[in-house]
mmCIF file of C-alpha atoms in Angstrom:
data_model
loop_
_atom_site.group_PDB
_atom_site.id
_atom_site.type_symbol
_atom_site.label_atom_id
_atom_site.label_comp_id
_atom_site.label_asym_id
_atom_site.label_seq_id
_atom_site.Cartn_x
_atom_site.Cartn_y
_atom_site.Cartn_z
ATOM 1 C CA MET A 1 -90.878 12.103 -58.863
ATOM 2 C CA PRO A 2 -90.256 8.877 -60.674
ATOM 3 C CA ASN A 3 -88.430 6.120 -58.817
ATOM 4 C CA ASP A 4 -84.860 5.369 -59.825
ATOM 5 C CA PRO A 5 -84.597 2.217 -61.804
ATOM 6 C CA PRO A 6 -83.286 -0.762 -59.818
ATOM 7 C CA PRO A 7 -79.674 -1.622 -60.369
ATOM 8 C CA ASN A 8 -79.017 -3.840 -63.211
ATOM 9 C CA ALA A 9 -79.014 -7.393 -61.924
ATOM 10 C CA ASP A 10 -76.810 -8.467 -64.740
ATOM 11 C CA ASP A 11 -74.054 -5.977 -63.721
ATOM 12 C CA SER A 12 -74.030 -7.297 -60.111
ATOM 13 C CA SER A 13 -73.789 -10.893 -61.178
ATOM 14 C CA ASP A 14 -70.929 -10.017 -63.526
ATOM 15 C CA ALA A 15 -68.916 -8.432 -60.644
ATOM 16 C CA ASP A 16 -69.515 -11.450 -58.423
ATOM 17 C CA ALA A 17 -68.403 -13.703 -61.178
ATOM 18 C CA GLU A 18 -65.186 -11.722 -61.637
ATOM 19 C CA GLU A 19 -64.438 -11.889 -57.866
ATOM 20 C CA ALA A 20 -65.181 -15.603 -57.907
ATOM 21 C CA LEU A 21 -62.809 -16.034 -60.750
ATOM 22 C CA ASP A 22 -60.036 -14.041 -58.960
ATOM 23 C CA LEU A 23 -60.431 -15.919 -55.619
ATOM 24 C CA PRO A 24 -58.705 -19.163 -56.594
ATOM 25 C CA GLU A 25 -55.814 -17.191 -58.020
ATOM 26 C CA ASP A 26 -55.387 -15.212 -54.713
ATOM 27 C CA THR A 27 -55.629 -18.411 -52.665
ATOM 28 C CA GLU A 28 -52.897 -20.048 -54.697
ATOM 29 C CA ALA A 29 -50.622 -17.028 -54.203
ATOM 30 C CA LEU A 30 -51.272 -17.054 -50.425
ATOM 31 C CA THR A 31 -50.636 -20.779 -50.291
ATOM 32 C CA ASP A 32 -47.312 -20.325 -52.062
ATOM 33 C CA GLU A 33 -46.369 -17.504 -49.713
ATOM 34 C CA VAL A 34 -47.270 -19.571 -46.636
ATOM 35 C CA LYS A 35 -45.291 -22.468 -48.029
ATOM 36 C CA ALA A 36 -42.289 -20.211 -48.626
ATOM 37 C CA LEU A 37 -42.555 -18.801 -45.097
ATOM 38 C CA ARG A 38 -42.708 -22.293 -43.625
ATOM 39 C CA GLU A 39 -39.607 -23.267 -45.571
ATOM 40 C CA GLU A 40 -37.859 -20.135 -44.334
ATOM 41 C CA VAL A 41 -38.877 -20.881 -40.723
ATOM 42 C CA LYS A 42 -37.654 -24.446 -41.122
ATOM 43 C CA THR A 43 -34.348 -23.179 -42.486
ATOM 44 C CA LEU A 44 -33.981 -20.689 -39.609
ATOM 45 C CA GLU A 45 -34.806 -23.390 -37.064
ATOM 46 C CA GLY A 46 -32.133 -25.586 -38.576
ATOM 47 C CA GLU A 47 -29.621 -22.744 -38.432
ATOM 48 C CA ARG A 48 -30.602 -22.075 -34.821
ATOM 49 C CA GLU A 49 -30.101 -25.713 -33.859
ATOM 50 C CA ASP A 50 -26.743 -25.745 -35.627
ATOM 51 C CA LEU A 51 -25.719 -22.544 -33.826
ATOM 52 C CA ASN A 52 -26.829 -23.970 -30.470
ATOM 53 C CA GLU A 53 -24.794 -27.114 -31.086
ATOM 54 C CA ARG A 54 -21.729 -25.071 -31.973
ATOM 55 C CA LEU A 55 -22.173 -22.892 -28.894
ATOM 56 C CA LEU A 56 -22.499 -25.977 -26.706
ATOM 57 C CA ARG A 57 -19.352 -27.447 -28.247
ATOM 58 C CA LYS A 58 -17.460 -24.198 -27.719
ATOM 59 C CA ALA A 59 -18.681 -24.009 -24.118
ATOM 60 C CA ALA A 60 -17.539 -27.592 -23.524
ATOM 61 C CA GLU A 61 -14.151 -26.849 -25.117
ATOM 62 C CA LEU A 62 -13.764 -23.728 -22.964
ATOM 63 C CA GLU A 63 -14.599 -25.690 -19.829
ATOM 64 C CA ASN A 64 -12.036 -28.336 -20.783
ATOM 65 C CA VAL A 65 -9.414 -25.608 -21.311
ATOM 66 C CA ARG A 66 -10.225 -24.140 -17.905
ATOM 67 C CA ARG A 67 -9.875 -27.537 -16.257
ATOM 68 C CA ARG A 68 -6.547 -28.174 -18.000
ATOM 69 C CA MET A 69 -5.270 -24.745 -16.957
ATOM 70 C CA LYS A 70 -6.365 -25.384 -13.376
ATOM 71 C CA ARG A 71 -4.612 -28.773 -13.329
ATOM 72 C CA GLU A 72 -1.485 -27.266 -14.895
ATOM 73 C CA LYS A 73 -1.471 -24.407 -12.378
ATOM 74 C CA LYS A 74 -1.802 -26.877 -9.517
ATOM 75 C CA ARG A 75 0.940 -29.077 -10.989
ATOM 76 C CA ARG A 76 3.308 -26.125 -11.327
ATOM 77 C CA HIS A 77 2.498 -24.983 -7.803
ATOM 78 C CA VAL A 78 3.301 -28.418 -6.418
ATOM 79 C CA ALA A 79 6.458 -28.672 -8.551
ATOM 80 C CA GLY A 80 7.582 -25.254 -7.308
ATOM 81 C CA LYS A 81 7.074 -26.248 -3.697
ATOM 82 C CA GLU A 82 8.936 -29.500 -4.260
ATOM 83 C CA THR A 83 11.912 -27.621 -5.730
ATOM 84 C CA VAL A 84 12.070 -25.229 -2.776
ATOM 85 C CA LEU A 85 11.563 -27.926 -0.148
ATOM 86 C CA GLU A 86 14.176 -30.173 -1.720
ATOM 87 C CA SER A 87 16.786 -27.429 -1.385
ATOM 88 C CA MET A 88 15.674 -26.733 2.196
ATOM 89 C CA LEU A 89 16.128 -30.399 3.118
ATOM 90 C CA ASP A 90 19.830 -30.117 2.285
ATOM 91 C CA VAL A 91 20.097 -27.159 4.639
ATOM 92 C CA LEU A 92 18.256 -29.121 7.343
ATOM 93 C CA ASP A 93 20.748 -31.988 6.933
ATOM 94 C CA ASP A 94 23.629 -29.553 7.487
ATOM 95 C CA PHE A 95 21.971 -28.224 10.631
ATOM 96 C CA GLU A 96 21.622 -31.734 12.010
ATOM 97 C CA ARG A 97 25.267 -32.572 11.255
ATOM 98 C CA SER A 98 26.433 -29.367 12.953
ATOM 99 C CA LEU A 99 24.370 -30.065 16.049
ATOM 100 C CA ASP A 100 25.568 -33.682 16.222
ATOM 101 C CA ALA A 101 29.201 -32.587 15.950
ATOM 102 C CA ALA A 102 28.775 -29.952 18.660
ATOM 103 C CA GLN A 103 27.017 -32.452 20.914
ATOM 104 C CA ASP A 104 29.808 -34.997 20.480
ATOM 105 C CA LEU A 105 32.380 -32.406 21.504
ATOM 106 C CA ASP A 106 30.232 -31.290 24.426
ATOM 107 C CA VAL A 107 30.147 -34.870 25.710
ATOM 108 C CA SER A 108 33.924 -34.926 25.698
ATOM 109 C CA GLU A 109 33.857 -31.844 27.955
ATOM 110 C CA ASP A 110 35.475 -29.480 25.491
ATOM 111 C CA PRO A 111 33.001 -26.542 25.475
ATOM 112 C CA GLU A 112 35.270 -24.184 23.560
ATOM 113 C CA SER A 113 35.732 -26.621 20.703
ATOM 114 C CA ALA A 114 32.004 -27.414 20.814
ATOM 115 C CA TYR A 115 31.208 -23.718 20.500
ATOM 116 C CA GLU A 116 33.596 -23.198 17.599
ATOM 117 C CA THR A 117 32.270 -26.280 15.841
ATOM 118 C CA LEU A 118 28.692 -25.177 16.319
ATOM 119 C CA LYS A 119 29.488 -21.646 15.204
ATOM 120 C CA GLY A 120 31.312 -22.867 12.118
ATOM 121 C CA GLY A 121 28.456 -25.229 11.295
ATOM 122 C CA VAL A 122 25.825 -22.509 11.656
ATOM 123 C CA GLU A 123 27.850 -20.139 9.489
ATOM 124 C CA MET A 124 28.219 -22.832 6.832
ATOM 125 C CA VAL A 125 24.484 -23.575 6.892
ATOM 126 C CA TYR A 126 23.698 -19.850 6.724
ATOM 127 C CA ARG A 127 25.882 -19.424 3.628
ATOM 128 C CA LYS A 128 24.373 -22.490 1.997
ATOM 129 C CA PHE A 129 20.886 -21.243 2.768
ATOM 130 C CA GLN A 130 21.724 -17.903 1.155
ATOM 131 C CA ASP A 131 23.073 -19.716 -1.905
ATOM 132 C CA GLN A 132 19.865 -21.728 -2.176
ATOM 133 C CA LEU A 133 17.753 -18.579 -1.972
ATOM 134 C CA GLN A 134 19.912 -16.887 -4.603
ATOM 135 C CA SER A 135 19.502 -19.884 -6.913
ATOM 136 C CA LEU A 136 15.734 -19.351 -6.638
ATOM 137 C CA GLY A 137 16.107 -15.685 -7.584
ATOM 138 C CA VAL A 138 15.639 -14.390 -4.027
ATOM 139 C CA GLU A 139 17.748 -11.332 -3.207
ATOM 140 C CA PRO A 140 18.012 -9.202 -0.047
ATOM 141 C CA ILE A 141 16.786 -5.617 -0.255
ATOM 142 C CA GLU A 142 19.397 -2.941 0.329
ATOM 143 C CA ALA A 143 18.124 -0.644 3.037
ATOM 144 C CA GLU A 144 20.591 0.983 5.446
ATOM 145 C CA GLY A 145 21.906 4.272 4.097
ATOM 146 C CA LYS A 146 19.463 4.220 1.191
ATOM 147 C CA PRO A 147 16.591 6.668 0.629
ATOM 148 C CA PHE A 148 13.334 5.332 2.049
ATOM 149 C CA ASP A 149 11.271 3.637 -0.673
ATOM 150 C CA GLU A 150 7.756 2.619 0.266
ATOM 151 C CA GLN A 151 7.829 0.026 -2.509
ATOM 152 C CA LEU A 152 10.674 -1.780 -0.716
ATOM 153 C CA HIS A 153 10.704 -0.555 2.866
ATOM 154 C CA GLU A 154 8.283 -0.431 5.778
ATOM 155 C CA ALA A 155 8.960 2.384 8.252
ATOM 156 C CA MET A 156 8.747 1.156 11.833
ATOM 157 C CA MET A 157 9.627 4.557 13.313
ATOM 158 C CA ARG A 158 11.209 7.929 12.519
ATOM 159 C CA GLN A 159 14.249 9.091 14.399
ATOM 160 C CA PRO A 160 15.657 12.639 14.341
ATOM 161 C CA SER A 161 19.171 12.726 12.909
ATOM 162 C CA ASP A 162 21.604 15.406 11.771
ATOM 163 C CA GLN A 163 24.008 12.845 10.304
ATOM 164 C CA VAL A 164 22.034 12.044 7.155
ATOM 165 C CA GLU A 165 19.343 13.593 4.993
ATOM 166 C CA PRO A 166 15.759 13.234 6.252
ATOM 167 C CA GLY A 167 14.117 10.222 4.637
ATOM 168 C CA THR A 168 17.293 8.138 4.732
ATOM 169 C CA VAL A 169 17.151 4.654 6.246
ATOM 170 C CA LEU A 170 19.124 4.737 9.491
ATOM 171 C CA GLU A 171 18.722 1.138 10.585
ATOM 172 C CA GLU A 172 17.346 -2.129 9.265
ATOM 173 C CA VAL A 173 15.184 -3.853 11.872
ATOM 174 C CA GLN A 174 14.233 -6.805 9.671
ATOM 175 C CA LYS A 175 15.721 -7.694 6.294
ATOM 176 C CA GLY A 176 13.459 -7.710 3.276
ATOM 177 C CA TYR A 177 13.686 -9.832 0.134
ATOM 178 C CA THR A 178 12.674 -9.684 -3.502
ATOM 179 C CA MET A 179 12.228 -12.367 -6.123
ATOM 180 C CA GLY A 180 12.526 -10.867 -9.565
ATOM 181 C CA ASP A 181 10.188 -7.883 -9.691
ATOM 182 C CA ARG A 182 8.144 -9.076 -6.709
ATOM 183 C CA VAL A 183 8.686 -8.077 -3.093
ATOM 184 C CA LEU A 184 8.499 -11.164 -0.905
ATOM 185 C CA ARG A 185 8.891 -9.153 2.279
ATOM 186 C CA HIS A 186 9.447 -5.449 2.835
ATOM 187 C CA SER A 187 12.453 -4.362 4.862
ATOM 188 C CA ARG A 188 11.401 -3.008 8.262
ATOM 189 C CA VAL A 189 13.465 0.091 8.881
ATOM 190 C CA VAL A 190 14.067 3.159 11.011
ATOM 191 C CA VAL A 191 13.932 6.346 8.921
ATOM 192 C CA ALA A 192 15.771 9.599 9.580
ATOM 193 C CA ALA A 193 13.680 12.649 10.388
ATOM 194 C CA GLU A 194 14.524 16.332 10.754
ATOM 195 C CA PRO A 195 16.721 16.871 13.834
ATOM 196 C CA SER A 196 14.904 18.277 16.833
ATOM 197 C CA ASN A 197 15.531 21.856 17.952
ATOM 198 C CA SER A 198 17.356 20.698 21.083
ATOM 199 C CA ALA A 199 19.627 18.457 19.047
ATOM 200 C CA ALA A 200 20.335 21.257 16.609
ATOM 201 C CA GLU A 201 21.173 23.727 19.440
ATOM 202 C CA SER A 202 23.485 21.222 21.186
ATOM 203 C CA ALA A 203 25.233 20.605 17.906
#
């Protein structure tokens, strides 16, 4: 069987030559692509740095706003306390004047006049104190004779009663107060319960 003829050397050299000719062209394309990618990376890095700077500025602005709000809240809190205390100082002055007047009368051995003076002074201070509270928006909670409301009242005990409906406030143990929509202190109350069997039979 005759041997196959060896491949044509000229054909192989031609293929190598073509690849050699194409290589510089491929390298140039890759170089351009790498260059474009580097430019894109550089652009993205710049955008990232710009975004980081903006985020840092926004964070600093937010922190400054928080500090200003904290200072303003503290300032308002102090101003509110000053307003309340200033009005209370007037009431304290009235108390002192009433006590001084009663003491002067007591020294003169006129206990009845001293008592009346002291009583009148205390009543005057009490009214003024109520006026000051009202000027601050503080109002007493109505309780006695009203239906029990857990939003306004705190039940200290339940007492059987056939005089009013169960759940009605029979007695106010401690007065409660509101300021606007807020409850400063709940009214402590005694609430009517169903009358006991013995009470019902005796009735």
